[in-house]
Amino acid sequence: MIESKLSKSQYLRGLQCHKKLWLYRNRKDLLEEPDAAQQALFDTGTDVGLLAQQLFPGGEEIRFEEGNFDDKIQRTKDLIESGVKTIYEATFKYDGVLVMVDILHKGRSGWQLYEVKSSTQVKDVHYDDVAVQYYVLNGSGLNIAKTALVHINSQYVREGELDIKQLFAIEDLTESVLEQQDEVVETLELIRVSVQGEEPDIDIGPHCSDPYECDFTDYCWKHIPEVSIFNLSRLRGSKKWELYNQGIIEFNDLPDDYPLNSAQEKQVEAHLNGTEFLDKPEIEKFLKTLSYPLYFLDFETYQSAIPQFDGLRPYVQIPFQYSLHFQINENGKLEHKEFLAMEGEDPRESLVKKLVEDIPRDVCVLAYNMGFEKGVIRNLAEQFPNYADHLMDIHDNMLDLMAPFRSKDIYLKEMKGSYSIKYVLPALVPGLSYQDLKIKEGGQASSTYATLHLIEDEKEREEIRQNLLAYCKLDTLAMVKILKFLQSTVFPR
Ligand code: SF4
């Protein structure tokens, strides 16, 4: 066997794609930094891991900063020998593979290995994750009676103190993990061969995002242009890969008889010939569904795996901010209201109170991708029954400005196959852009607000609050401008 040291995370990298591991070990310079959303996910994982330790309280922790890995392995050994029943981050090495076990607990019939994940269900990759840990611990001579995955129970609703036993679900994976042991040996052998040689000749494929988004996509995907068959709207992933594997990458390469629906036809035609699609009768039909006074609403939300306040389930969207532009009549003055909750507090009730104050009953409310806004309002109505009537009035009077773009009643090549406001806005209103703002997208707004209370400097906090307000305000102003564009196109003055 070829000797090559691997950590568990490297094993999982190699399992996803040999090249992903090879690049990680040989071309760290190409590794992409996690974006705000990915970083938030990592941070959530750390918080959830720490909290899950309370399922088995009183254990000893092998701290990451405590010496090198050999020291950690030795300390784990010492703790086991001294009769400690629970160890967090217990560290082992066998066959050149290093693993740190989230929770190792000694039960009546032997040791139990618990891997903690912040997901709400067991995924295929979790079996691989636990299987390689079992391989190492078993090989190290430990009697493992049970292997399990601890994950978030999405049905838990917090009332009062956090109930750790309800927050987490434990799934026993022992049987499958034992069955997978031969596979682990084979995988290790293959991975080791691949890391020894030259860069593996592996093309891009569905594995680039399954089970994780690869952090070398800039490097491997550089031959894919900004607009390609991968942007072809509403085409199933498997179909895109079928095309790619036939060497069809750009719209130009598509065979003439390739079956496209009308939206896809428009997209291809717009891209190849610069044709602008504007179905005036359909847009007019949409515009006639609107009425004044007209309110433009946009929420910003964040999610937390660990419910922070009463009545919350894990990962439910918690609104903390909204922007509201409104016009009493079509030629009336454009007015603006906004709300941003105080950081570190439960934002929901104060937001609800202000929202029902700011939006009267029986008015037309426009959102962009209203499914999201409606979902937030329904949750709030459930959580605050005193305001449910008014909230559901707003909900029921909501219309979606995204509708004409989703159906491609209007389509320009600058929209790059997307109907997201981030593409539609620069295509229709080039002067208005998110680029000059400090906060440029929703994920960044969420993580900024979720950690705002940790910033001690008041002035800095205030500055960040202003950045959040500016971002959300642009979202509704963008809607106003997009609507104006549609109106002036259909009813030119
Ligand atoms: S981008 Fe795809 S092909 Fe490239 S290393 Fe990652 S998974 Fe492998």
Short mmCIF file of C-alpha atoms and ligand atoms in Angstrom, two decimals:
data_model
loop_
_atom_site.label_atom_id
_atom_site.label_comp_id
_atom_site.label_asym_id
_atom_site.label_seq_id
_atom_site.Cartn_x
_atom_site.Cartn_y
_atom_site.Cartn_z
CA MET A 1 0.00 0.00 0.00
CA ILE A 2 1.19 3.53 -0.79
CA GLU A 3 1.77 5.55 2.40
CA SER A 4 0.14 8.94 2.34
CA LYS A 5 -1.30 10.78 5.31
CA LEU A 6 -4.86 11.95 5.06
CA SER A 7 -7.28 13.73 7.34
CA LYS A 8 -10.97 12.88 7.35
CA SER A 9 -11.81 16.05 5.44
CA GLN A 10 -9.19 15.16 2.81
CA TYR A 11 -10.70 11.69 2.51
CA LEU A 12 -14.09 13.29 1.86
CA ARG A 13 -12.55 15.70 -0.66
CA GLY A 14 -11.01 12.74 -2.48
CA LEU A 15 -14.27 10.84 -2.37
CA GLN A 16 -16.05 13.74 -4.10
CA CYS A 17 -13.33 14.16 -6.74
CA HIS A 18 -9.70 13.01 -6.83
CA LYS A 19 -8.73 16.25 -8.50
CA LYS A 20 -10.32 18.27 -5.68
CA LEU A 21 -8.01 16.54 -3.23
CA TRP A 22 -4.98 16.71 -5.51
CA LEU A 23 -5.43 20.45 -6.01
CA TYR A 24 -5.92 20.93 -2.27
CA ARG A 25 -2.63 19.21 -1.55
CA ASN A 26 -0.63 20.66 -4.42
CA ARG A 27 -2.22 23.93 -5.56
CA LYS A 28 -3.50 25.70 -2.45
CA ASP A 29 -2.93 28.93 -4.38
CA LEU A 30 -6.02 28.09 -6.45
CA LEU A 31 -8.27 27.43 -3.47
CA GLU A 32 -11.25 29.82 -3.33
CA GLU A 33 -12.10 31.62 -0.11
CA PRO A 34 -15.55 30.80 1.29
CA ASP A 35 -18.14 33.52 0.61
CA ALA A 36 -20.25 35.09 3.39
CA ALA A 37 -22.95 32.42 3.13
CA GLN A 38 -20.46 29.51 3.23
CA GLN A 39 -18.60 31.09 6.15
CA ALA A 40 -21.90 31.48 8.02
CA LEU A 41 -22.55 27.77 7.39
CA PHE A 42 -19.14 26.83 8.85
CA ASP A 43 -19.78 29.03 11.89
CA THR A 44 -23.18 27.42 12.37
CA GLY A 45 -21.51 24.00 12.28
CA THR A 46 -19.14 25.04 15.04
CA ASP A 47 -21.94 26.43 17.25
CA VAL A 48 -24.10 23.35 16.72
CA GLY A 49 -21.16 21.05 17.49
CA LEU A 50 -20.52 22.79 20.79
CA LEU A 51 -24.17 22.70 21.78
CA ALA A 52 -24.52 18.99 20.95
CA GLN A 53 -21.79 18.26 23.50
CA GLN A 54 -24.45 18.98 26.13
CA LEU A 55 -26.24 15.77 25.07
CA PHE A 56 -23.36 14.02 26.82
CA PRO A 57 -22.38 16.51 29.50
CA GLY A 58 -19.27 16.47 31.64
CA GLY A 59 -16.88 15.18 29.00
CA GLU A 60 -13.25 16.09 28.45
CA GLU A 61 -12.39 18.11 25.36
CA ILE A 62 -9.30 17.75 23.22
CA ARG A 63 -8.85 21.40 22.33
CA PHE A 64 -7.70 22.26 18.86
CA GLU A 65 -5.05 24.61 20.15
CA GLU A 66 -3.65 21.93 22.52
CA GLY A 67 -0.38 20.89 20.84
CA ASN A 68 0.05 19.05 17.57
CA PHE A 69 -1.93 16.04 16.40
CA ASP A 70 0.45 13.55 18.03
CA ASP A 71 -0.16 15.34 21.35
CA LYS A 72 -3.91 15.14 20.81
CA ILE A 73 -3.74 11.43 19.99
CA GLN A 74 -1.69 10.80 23.13
CA ARG A 75 -4.08 12.83 25.30
CA THR A 76 -7.05 10.90 23.89
CA LYS A 77 -5.28 7.64 24.77
CA ASP A 78 -4.54 8.89 28.28
CA LEU A 79 -8.14 9.95 28.85
CA ILE A 80 -9.47 6.58 27.68
CA GLU A 81 -7.00 4.74 29.90
CA SER A 82 -7.92 6.88 32.88
CA GLY A 83 -11.58 5.82 32.54
CA VAL A 84 -13.08 9.02 31.12
CA LYS A 85 -16.52 8.21 29.70
CA THR A 86 -17.03 11.11 27.27
CA ILE A 87 -14.46 12.83 25.08
CA TYR A 88 -15.14 15.68 22.66
CA GLU A 89 -12.87 15.86 19.61
CA ALA A 90 -11.21 12.54 20.51
CA THR A 91 -8.30 12.18 18.07
CA PHE A 92 -7.08 8.98 16.42
CA LYS A 93 -4.80 7.92 13.63
CA TYR A 94 -4.77 4.58 11.86
CA ASP A 95 -3.47 3.54 8.47
CA GLY A 96 -2.27 7.11 7.97
CA VAL A 97 -5.78 8.56 8.38
CA LEU A 98 -6.40 11.14 11.07
CA VAL A 99 -9.88 11.73 12.50
CA MET A 100 -11.31 13.83 15.31
CA VAL A 101 -14.58 12.46 16.68
CA ASP A 102 -17.15 15.07 17.67
CA ILE A 103 -18.40 13.04 20.64
CA LEU A 104 -17.02 9.72 21.85
CA HIS A 105 -19.05 8.23 24.66
CA LYS A 106 -18.65 4.99 26.55
CA GLY A 107 -21.94 3.13 26.86
CA ARG A 108 -22.69 -0.20 28.52
CA SER A 109 -21.76 -2.30 25.53
CA GLY A 110 -18.81 -0.28 24.24
CA TRP A 111 -17.82 3.04 22.75
CA GLN A 112 -20.31 5.12 20.83
CA LEU A 113 -19.19 7.47 18.08
CA TYR A 114 -21.34 10.54 17.37
CA GLU A 115 -20.82 12.84 14.41
CA VAL A 116 -22.65 16.16 14.73
CA LYS A 117 -24.05 17.97 11.69
CA SER A 118 -26.08 21.15 11.43
CA SER A 119 -28.29 19.67 8.68
CA THR A 120 -31.87 18.61 9.38
CA GLN A 121 -31.48 15.11 7.94
CA VAL A 122 -28.96 12.37 7.28
CA LYS A 123 -27.33 12.73 3.86
CA ASP A 124 -25.36 10.13 1.86
CA VAL A 125 -22.07 11.88 2.57
CA HIS A 126 -22.69 11.53 6.32
CA TYR A 127 -22.51 7.73 5.99
CA ASP A 128 -19.09 8.10 4.31
CA ASP A 129 -18.02 10.55 7.00
CA VAL A 130 -18.91 8.20 9.85
CA ALA A 131 -17.67 5.10 8.01
CA VAL A 132 -14.11 6.43 7.74
CA GLN A 133 -14.18 7.42 11.41
CA TYR A 134 -15.28 3.92 12.35
CA TYR A 135 -12.48 2.50 10.19
CA VAL A 136 -9.86 4.51 12.06
CA LEU A 137 -11.22 3.93 15.56
CA ASN A 138 -11.79 0.23 15.00
CA GLY A 139 -8.31 -0.07 13.51
CA SER A 140 -6.93 1.71 16.57
CA GLY A 141 -8.30 -1.14 18.67
CA LEU A 142 -11.34 0.58 20.15
CA ASN A 143 -14.49 -1.48 20.59
CA ILE A 144 -17.14 0.58 18.79
CA ALA A 145 -20.65 -0.58 19.66
CA LYS A 146 -22.55 2.21 17.93
CA THR A 147 -22.03 4.92 15.32
CA ALA A 148 -24.60 7.66 14.94
CA LEU A 149 -25.32 11.01 13.42
CA VAL A 150 -26.60 13.85 15.55
CA HIS A 151 -28.51 16.39 13.47
CA ILE A 152 -30.98 19.22 13.96
CA ASN A 153 -34.62 18.26 14.48
CA SER A 154 -36.47 20.65 12.16
CA GLN A 155 -39.78 20.07 14.00
CA TYR A 156 -38.56 21.44 17.32
CA VAL A 157 -40.26 24.67 18.41
CA ARG A 158 -38.55 26.59 21.15
CA GLU A 159 -40.63 27.56 24.17
CA GLY A 160 -38.59 28.96 27.04
CA GLU A 161 -35.20 27.39 27.72
CA LEU A 162 -33.56 25.56 24.84
CA ASP A 163 -34.40 21.85 25.10
CA ILE A 164 -31.24 20.19 23.81
CA LYS A 165 -32.80 16.72 23.67
CA GLN A 166 -35.61 18.01 21.47
CA LEU A 167 -33.41 20.23 19.34
CA PHE A 168 -31.28 17.29 18.21
CA ALA A 169 -32.24 14.00 16.57
CA ILE A 170 -29.91 11.00 16.74
CA GLU A 171 -29.86 8.47 13.91
CA ASP A 172 -28.13 5.15 14.38
CA LEU A 173 -25.93 4.43 11.33
CA THR A 174 -24.12 1.39 12.73
CA GLU A 175 -25.42 -1.23 10.31
CA SER A 176 -24.67 0.73 7.13
CA VAL A 177 -21.33 1.92 8.43
CA LEU A 178 -20.23 -1.68 9.10
CA GLU A 179 -21.32 -2.68 5.61
CA GLN A 180 -19.28 0.18 4.14
CA GLN A 181 -15.94 -0.86 5.63
CA ASP A 182 -14.61 -2.67 2.53
CA GLU A 183 -15.57 0.37 0.49
CA VAL A 184 -13.52 2.60 2.80
CA VAL A 185 -10.42 0.44 2.19
CA GLU A 186 -10.93 0.54 -1.58
CA THR A 187 -11.56 4.29 -1.59
CA LEU A 188 -8.44 4.92 0.45
CA GLU A 189 -6.35 2.90 -1.95
CA LEU A 190 -7.70 4.80 -4.98
CA ILE A 191 -7.33 8.18 -3.32
CA ARG A 192 -3.74 7.43 -2.35
CA VAL A 193 -2.82 6.43 -5.87
CA SER A 194 -4.38 9.60 -7.24
CA VAL A 195 -2.61 11.99 -4.88
CA GLN A 196 0.80 10.48 -5.63
CA GLY A 197 0.78 11.25 -9.34
CA GLU A 198 0.28 14.19 -11.65
CA GLU A 199 -2.86 16.33 -11.52
CA PRO A 200 -5.75 13.91 -12.23
CA ASP A 201 -7.35 14.36 -15.63
CA ILE A 202 -10.92 14.83 -14.45
CA ASP A 203 -13.44 16.94 -16.30
CA ILE A 204 -16.14 19.01 -14.66
CA GLY A 205 -19.43 17.25 -13.93
CA PRO A 206 -22.30 16.99 -11.48
CA HIS A 207 -19.69 16.03 -8.85
CA CYS A 208 -18.52 19.68 -8.80
CA SER A 209 -21.43 20.57 -6.56
CA ASP A 210 -22.35 17.23 -5.05
CA PRO A 211 -22.23 16.76 -2.14
CA TYR A 212 -20.45 20.09 -1.67
CA GLU A 213 -19.81 23.11 -3.86
CA CYS A 214 -16.18 22.62 -4.88
CA ASP A 215 -13.71 25.34 -3.94
CA PHE A 216 -11.71 25.00 -7.18
CA THR A 217 -14.47 25.87 -9.65
CA ASP A 218 -12.78 29.06 -10.92
CA TYR A 219 -9.87 26.90 -12.02
CA CYS A 220 -11.76 23.93 -13.46
CA TRP A 221 -14.64 25.87 -15.01
CA LYS A 222 -12.56 28.52 -16.75
CA HIS A 223 -13.43 27.12 -20.19
CA ILE A 224 -17.15 27.75 -19.55
CA PRO A 225 -18.16 31.24 -20.74
CA GLU A 226 -20.32 33.53 -18.64
CA VAL A 227 -23.35 32.61 -20.74
CA SER A 228 -23.52 28.93 -21.65
CA ILE A 229 -25.89 25.98 -21.71
CA PHE A 230 -25.50 25.94 -17.92
CA ASN A 231 -27.55 29.19 -17.82
CA LEU A 232 -30.27 27.83 -20.08
CA SER A 233 -33.34 28.56 -18.05
CA ARG A 234 -35.47 25.70 -16.72
CA LEU A 235 -33.33 22.99 -18.30
CA ARG A 236 -32.78 20.05 -15.96
CA GLY A 237 -29.24 19.55 -14.68
CA SER A 238 -29.02 16.09 -16.27
CA LYS A 239 -29.91 17.56 -19.69
CA LYS A 240 -27.22 20.23 -19.31
CA TRP A 241 -24.61 17.58 -18.59
CA GLU A 242 -25.84 15.50 -21.54
CA LEU A 243 -25.22 18.53 -23.79
CA TYR A 244 -21.85 19.27 -22.24
CA ASN A 245 -20.72 15.68 -22.72
CA GLN A 246 -21.56 16.02 -26.43
CA GLY A 247 -19.28 19.07 -26.60
CA ILE A 248 -22.17 21.55 -26.62
CA ILE A 249 -21.23 24.45 -24.39
CA GLU A 250 -22.40 27.69 -26.00
CA PHE A 251 -25.84 28.47 -27.45
CA ASN A 252 -24.17 28.58 -30.84
CA ASP A 253 -23.32 24.89 -30.52
CA LEU A 254 -26.94 23.81 -29.98
CA PRO A 255 -28.23 21.70 -32.90
CA ASP A 256 -31.04 23.41 -34.83
CA ASP A 257 -33.50 20.68 -33.90
CA TYR A 258 -32.69 20.72 -30.19
CA PRO A 259 -36.08 20.93 -28.41
CA LEU A 260 -36.40 24.26 -26.59
CA ASN A 261 -39.49 25.68 -24.96
CA SER A 262 -40.55 29.21 -25.89
CA ALA A 263 -38.74 30.83 -22.94
CA GLN A 264 -35.54 29.01 -23.86
CA GLU A 265 -36.00 29.97 -27.52
CA LYS A 266 -36.20 33.62 -26.48
CA GLN A 267 -33.10 33.31 -24.35
CA VAL A 268 -31.05 31.73 -27.13
CA GLU A 269 -32.35 34.16 -29.75
CA ALA A 270 -31.66 37.18 -27.51
CA HIS A 271 -28.15 36.01 -26.80
CA LEU A 272 -27.22 35.10 -30.37
CA ASN A 273 -28.90 37.94 -32.23
CA GLY A 274 -29.43 40.59 -29.57
CA THR A 275 -33.22 40.39 -30.05
CA GLU A 276 -35.16 42.17 -27.31
CA PHE A 277 -38.41 40.48 -26.30
CA LEU A 278 -41.24 42.62 -25.05
CA ASP A 279 -44.70 41.11 -25.10
CA LYS A 280 -46.66 44.33 -24.62
CA PRO A 281 -50.15 42.77 -24.37
CA GLU A 282 -48.96 40.33 -21.67
CA ILE A 283 -47.12 43.07 -19.76
CA GLU A 284 -50.17 45.29 -20.03
CA LYS A 285 -52.31 42.50 -18.58
CA PHE A 286 -49.93 42.31 -15.64
CA LEU A 287 -49.88 46.09 -15.14
CA LYS A 288 -53.67 46.16 -15.08
CA THR A 289 -53.68 43.86 -12.04
CA LEU A 290 -51.92 46.59 -10.03
CA SER A 291 -53.73 49.41 -8.28
CA TYR A 292 -52.86 52.53 -6.31
CA PRO A 293 -51.96 53.20 -3.55
CA LEU A 294 -49.09 50.86 -4.42
CA TYR A 295 -46.57 49.60 -1.86
CA PHE A 296 -43.20 48.02 -2.71
CA LEU A 297 -42.06 45.70 0.06
CA ASP A 298 -38.81 43.84 0.66
CA PHE A 299 -37.74 41.92 3.78
CA GLU A 300 -34.27 40.99 4.91
CA THR A 301 -34.11 37.86 7.05
CA TYR A 302 -31.64 35.59 8.73
CA GLN A 303 -31.84 31.97 9.80
CA SER A 304 -30.46 30.21 12.80
CA ALA A 305 -30.01 26.46 13.27
CA ILE A 306 -30.48 27.05 17.00
CA PRO A 307 -33.79 28.85 17.61
CA GLN A 308 -32.97 31.99 19.57
CA PHE A 309 -36.48 33.00 20.58
CA ASP A 310 -39.77 31.46 21.62
CA GLY A 311 -42.03 30.12 18.89
CA LEU A 312 -39.16 29.56 16.45
CA ARG A 313 -38.19 26.36 14.69
CA PRO A 314 -34.61 25.73 13.49
CA TYR A 315 -33.76 27.51 10.24
CA VAL A 316 -37.01 29.46 10.04
CA GLN A 317 -36.56 32.83 8.29
CA ILE A 318 -36.43 35.59 10.92
CA PRO A 319 -37.20 38.99 9.42
CA PHE A 320 -35.17 41.80 10.94
CA GLN A 321 -35.58 44.58 8.39
CA TYR A 322 -37.81 45.85 5.64
CA SER A 323 -37.88 48.65 3.13
CA LEU A 324 -41.13 50.09 1.84
CA HIS A 325 -41.52 52.53 -1.00
CA PHE A 326 -45.05 53.66 -1.79
CA GLN A 327 -47.04 55.92 -4.06
CA ILE A 328 -50.59 56.99 -3.40
CA ASN A 329 -51.28 57.39 -7.11
CA GLU A 330 -49.33 56.77 -10.27
CA ASN A 331 -48.07 60.31 -10.58
CA GLY A 332 -47.86 60.89 -6.84
CA LYS A 333 -44.77 61.51 -4.81
CA LEU A 334 -42.60 58.48 -4.10
CA GLU A 335 -42.36 58.04 -0.34
CA HIS A 336 -40.25 55.70 1.75
CA LYS A 337 -40.47 53.97 5.13
CA GLU A 338 -38.13 51.45 6.63
CA PHE A 339 -37.48 49.33 9.68
CA LEU A 340 -34.33 47.80 11.08
CA ALA A 341 -34.56 45.97 14.40
CA MET A 342 -32.14 46.63 17.22
CA GLU A 343 -29.36 44.10 17.01
CA GLY A 344 -29.23 41.25 19.52
CA GLU A 345 -32.98 41.44 20.28
CA ASP A 346 -35.94 39.42 19.05
CA PRO A 347 -36.79 41.53 15.98
CA ARG A 348 -40.16 40.00 15.14
CA GLU A 349 -42.77 41.77 17.24
CA SER A 350 -41.41 45.27 16.76
CA LEU A 351 -41.19 44.57 13.02
CA VAL A 352 -44.79 43.32 12.91
CA LYS A 353 -46.08 46.37 14.81
CA LYS A 354 -44.32 48.78 12.47
CA LEU A 355 -45.32 46.83 9.36
CA VAL A 356 -49.05 46.94 10.10
CA GLU A 357 -48.66 50.62 10.93
CA ASP A 358 -46.88 51.33 7.64
CA ILE A 359 -49.06 49.27 5.28
CA PRO A 360 -52.79 49.98 5.48
CA ARG A 361 -55.33 47.25 4.78
CA ASP A 362 -56.70 46.73 1.27
CA VAL A 363 -53.77 48.18 -0.63
CA CYS A 364 -51.83 46.58 -3.43
CA VAL A 365 -48.42 45.35 -2.26
CA LEU A 366 -45.69 44.44 -4.73
CA ALA A 367 -42.79 42.18 -3.90
CA TYR A 368 -40.11 40.71 -6.15
CA ASN A 369 -40.34 36.93 -5.81
CA MET A 370 -43.35 37.22 -3.53
CA GLY A 371 -43.23 33.58 -2.41
CA PHE A 372 -40.48 34.60 -0.02
CA GLU A 373 -42.25 37.67 1.40
CA LYS A 374 -45.52 35.77 1.69
CA GLY A 375 -43.81 32.93 3.57
CA VAL A 376 -42.32 35.41 6.04
CA ILE A 377 -45.72 37.06 6.58
CA ARG A 378 -47.50 33.72 7.09
CA ASN A 379 -44.96 32.74 9.74
CA LEU A 380 -45.39 36.08 11.49
CA ALA A 381 -49.19 35.72 11.40
CA GLU A 382 -48.85 32.32 13.06
CA GLN A 383 -46.44 33.60 15.69
CA PHE A 384 -48.39 36.82 16.45
CA PRO A 385 -52.10 35.98 16.21
CA ASN A 386 -53.10 39.46 17.43
CA TYR A 387 -51.82 40.88 14.15
CA ALA A 388 -52.77 37.91 11.97
CA ASP A 389 -55.78 39.57 10.29
CA HIS A 390 -53.86 42.60 9.14
CA LEU A 391 -50.81 40.56 8.19
CA MET A 392 -52.91 38.18 6.11
CA ASP A 393 -54.57 41.16 4.43
CA ILE A 394 -51.11 42.30 3.30
CA HIS A 395 -50.34 38.72 2.28
CA ASP A 396 -53.52 38.30 0.24
CA ASN A 397 -53.09 41.65 -1.53
CA MET A 398 -49.56 40.90 -2.65
CA LEU A 399 -48.54 40.64 -6.31
CA ASP A 400 -45.26 39.59 -7.83
CA LEU A 401 -43.23 42.02 -9.94
CA MET A 402 -41.09 39.07 -10.97
CA ALA A 403 -44.00 37.47 -12.89
CA PRO A 404 -43.39 39.08 -16.33
CA PHE A 405 -39.69 38.30 -16.07
CA ARG A 406 -40.19 34.70 -14.98
CA SER A 407 -42.50 34.09 -17.94
CA LYS A 408 -40.04 35.94 -20.19
CA ASP A 409 -42.70 38.36 -21.38
CA ILE A 410 -39.76 40.68 -21.25
CA TYR A 411 -36.29 39.40 -21.91
CA LEU A 412 -32.99 41.01 -22.86
CA LYS A 413 -29.71 39.18 -23.28
CA GLU A 414 -28.20 41.17 -20.37
CA MET A 415 -30.47 39.16 -18.03
CA LYS A 416 -28.28 36.12 -18.75
CA GLY A 417 -31.12 33.65 -18.43
CA SER A 418 -32.00 34.85 -14.93
CA TYR A 419 -35.07 36.66 -13.64
CA SER A 420 -33.43 37.59 -10.36
CA ILE A 421 -33.62 41.30 -9.61
CA LYS A 422 -29.81 41.35 -9.49
CA TYR A 423 -29.78 40.65 -13.26
CA VAL A 424 -33.01 42.36 -14.27
CA LEU A 425 -32.11 45.71 -12.68
CA PRO A 426 -28.81 46.38 -14.49
CA ALA A 427 -30.40 45.20 -17.75
CA LEU A 428 -33.28 47.68 -17.52
CA VAL A 429 -31.91 50.47 -15.32
CA PRO A 430 -28.14 50.52 -15.93
CA GLY A 431 -27.59 53.61 -13.74
CA LEU A 432 -28.81 51.90 -10.58
CA SER A 433 -26.41 49.36 -9.15
CA TYR A 434 -25.57 47.49 -5.97
CA GLN A 435 -21.87 47.74 -6.75
CA ASP A 436 -21.31 51.03 -4.92
CA LEU A 437 -22.88 49.73 -1.72
CA LYS A 438 -20.96 48.21 1.20
CA ILE A 439 -23.59 45.46 1.45
CA LYS A 440 -24.33 44.05 -1.99
CA GLU A 441 -26.50 40.98 -1.48
CA GLY A 442 -28.98 39.33 0.86
CA GLY A 443 -26.61 36.69 2.29
CA GLN A 444 -24.18 39.42 3.27
CA ALA A 445 -27.01 41.43 4.89
CA SER A 446 -28.12 38.38 6.91
CA SER A 447 -24.71 37.51 8.26
CA THR A 448 -23.95 41.18 8.95
CA TYR A 449 -27.09 41.63 11.04
CA ALA A 450 -26.75 38.26 12.81
CA THR A 451 -23.33 39.26 14.17
CA LEU A 452 -23.91 43.01 14.56
CA HIS A 453 -24.53 42.81 18.32
CA LEU A 454 -21.01 41.40 18.78
CA ILE A 455 -19.44 44.68 17.61
CA GLU A 456 -18.63 46.78 20.65
CA ASP A 457 -17.88 50.11 18.99
CA GLU A 458 -21.18 52.03 18.81
CA LYS A 459 -20.05 54.23 15.94
CA GLU A 460 -19.05 51.21 13.89
CA ARG A 461 -22.38 49.53 14.64
CA GLU A 462 -24.25 52.62 13.52
CA GLU A 463 -22.28 52.75 10.30
CA ILE A 464 -23.14 49.13 9.57
CA ARG A 465 -26.82 49.80 10.32
CA GLN A 466 -26.73 52.59 7.74
CA ASN A 467 -25.19 50.17 5.22
CA LEU A 468 -27.98 47.67 5.89
CA LEU A 469 -30.61 50.37 5.43
CA ALA A 470 -29.01 51.52 2.17
CA TYR A 471 -28.98 47.97 0.81
CA CYS A 472 -32.60 47.16 1.58
CA LYS A 473 -33.75 50.59 0.35
CA LEU A 474 -32.13 49.92 -3.02
CA ASP A 475 -34.08 46.65 -3.30
CA THR A 476 -37.43 48.44 -3.22
CA LEU A 477 -36.19 51.43 -5.22
CA ALA A 478 -35.08 48.92 -7.86
CA MET A 479 -38.65 47.58 -7.95
CA VAL A 480 -40.02 51.12 -8.39
CA LYS A 481 -37.66 51.73 -11.32
CA ILE A 482 -38.40 48.36 -12.92
CA LEU A 483 -42.13 49.03 -12.72
CA LYS A 484 -41.61 52.51 -14.23
CA PHE A 485 -39.71 50.87 -17.08
CA LEU A 486 -42.59 48.46 -17.75
CA GLN A 487 -45.17 51.25 -17.54
CA SER A 488 -43.28 53.57 -19.87
CA THR A 489 -42.74 50.73 -22.35
CA VAL A 490 -46.37 49.76 -22.53
CA PHE A 491 -47.87 53.24 -22.15
CA PRO A 492 -45.27 55.61 -23.67
CA ARG A 493 -46.02 59.28 -23.05
S1 SF4 B 1 -14.32 21.83 -9.82
FE1 SF4 B 1 -15.10 19.79 -10.23
S2 SF4 B 1 -13.54 18.78 -11.43
FE2 SF4 B 1 -12.59 20.54 -10.48
S3 SF4 B 1 -11.69 19.76 -8.64
FE3 SF4 B 1 -13.69 20.52 -8.12
S4 SF4 B 1 -15.03 18.75 -8.26
FE4 SF4 B 1 -13.14 18.22 -9.32
#
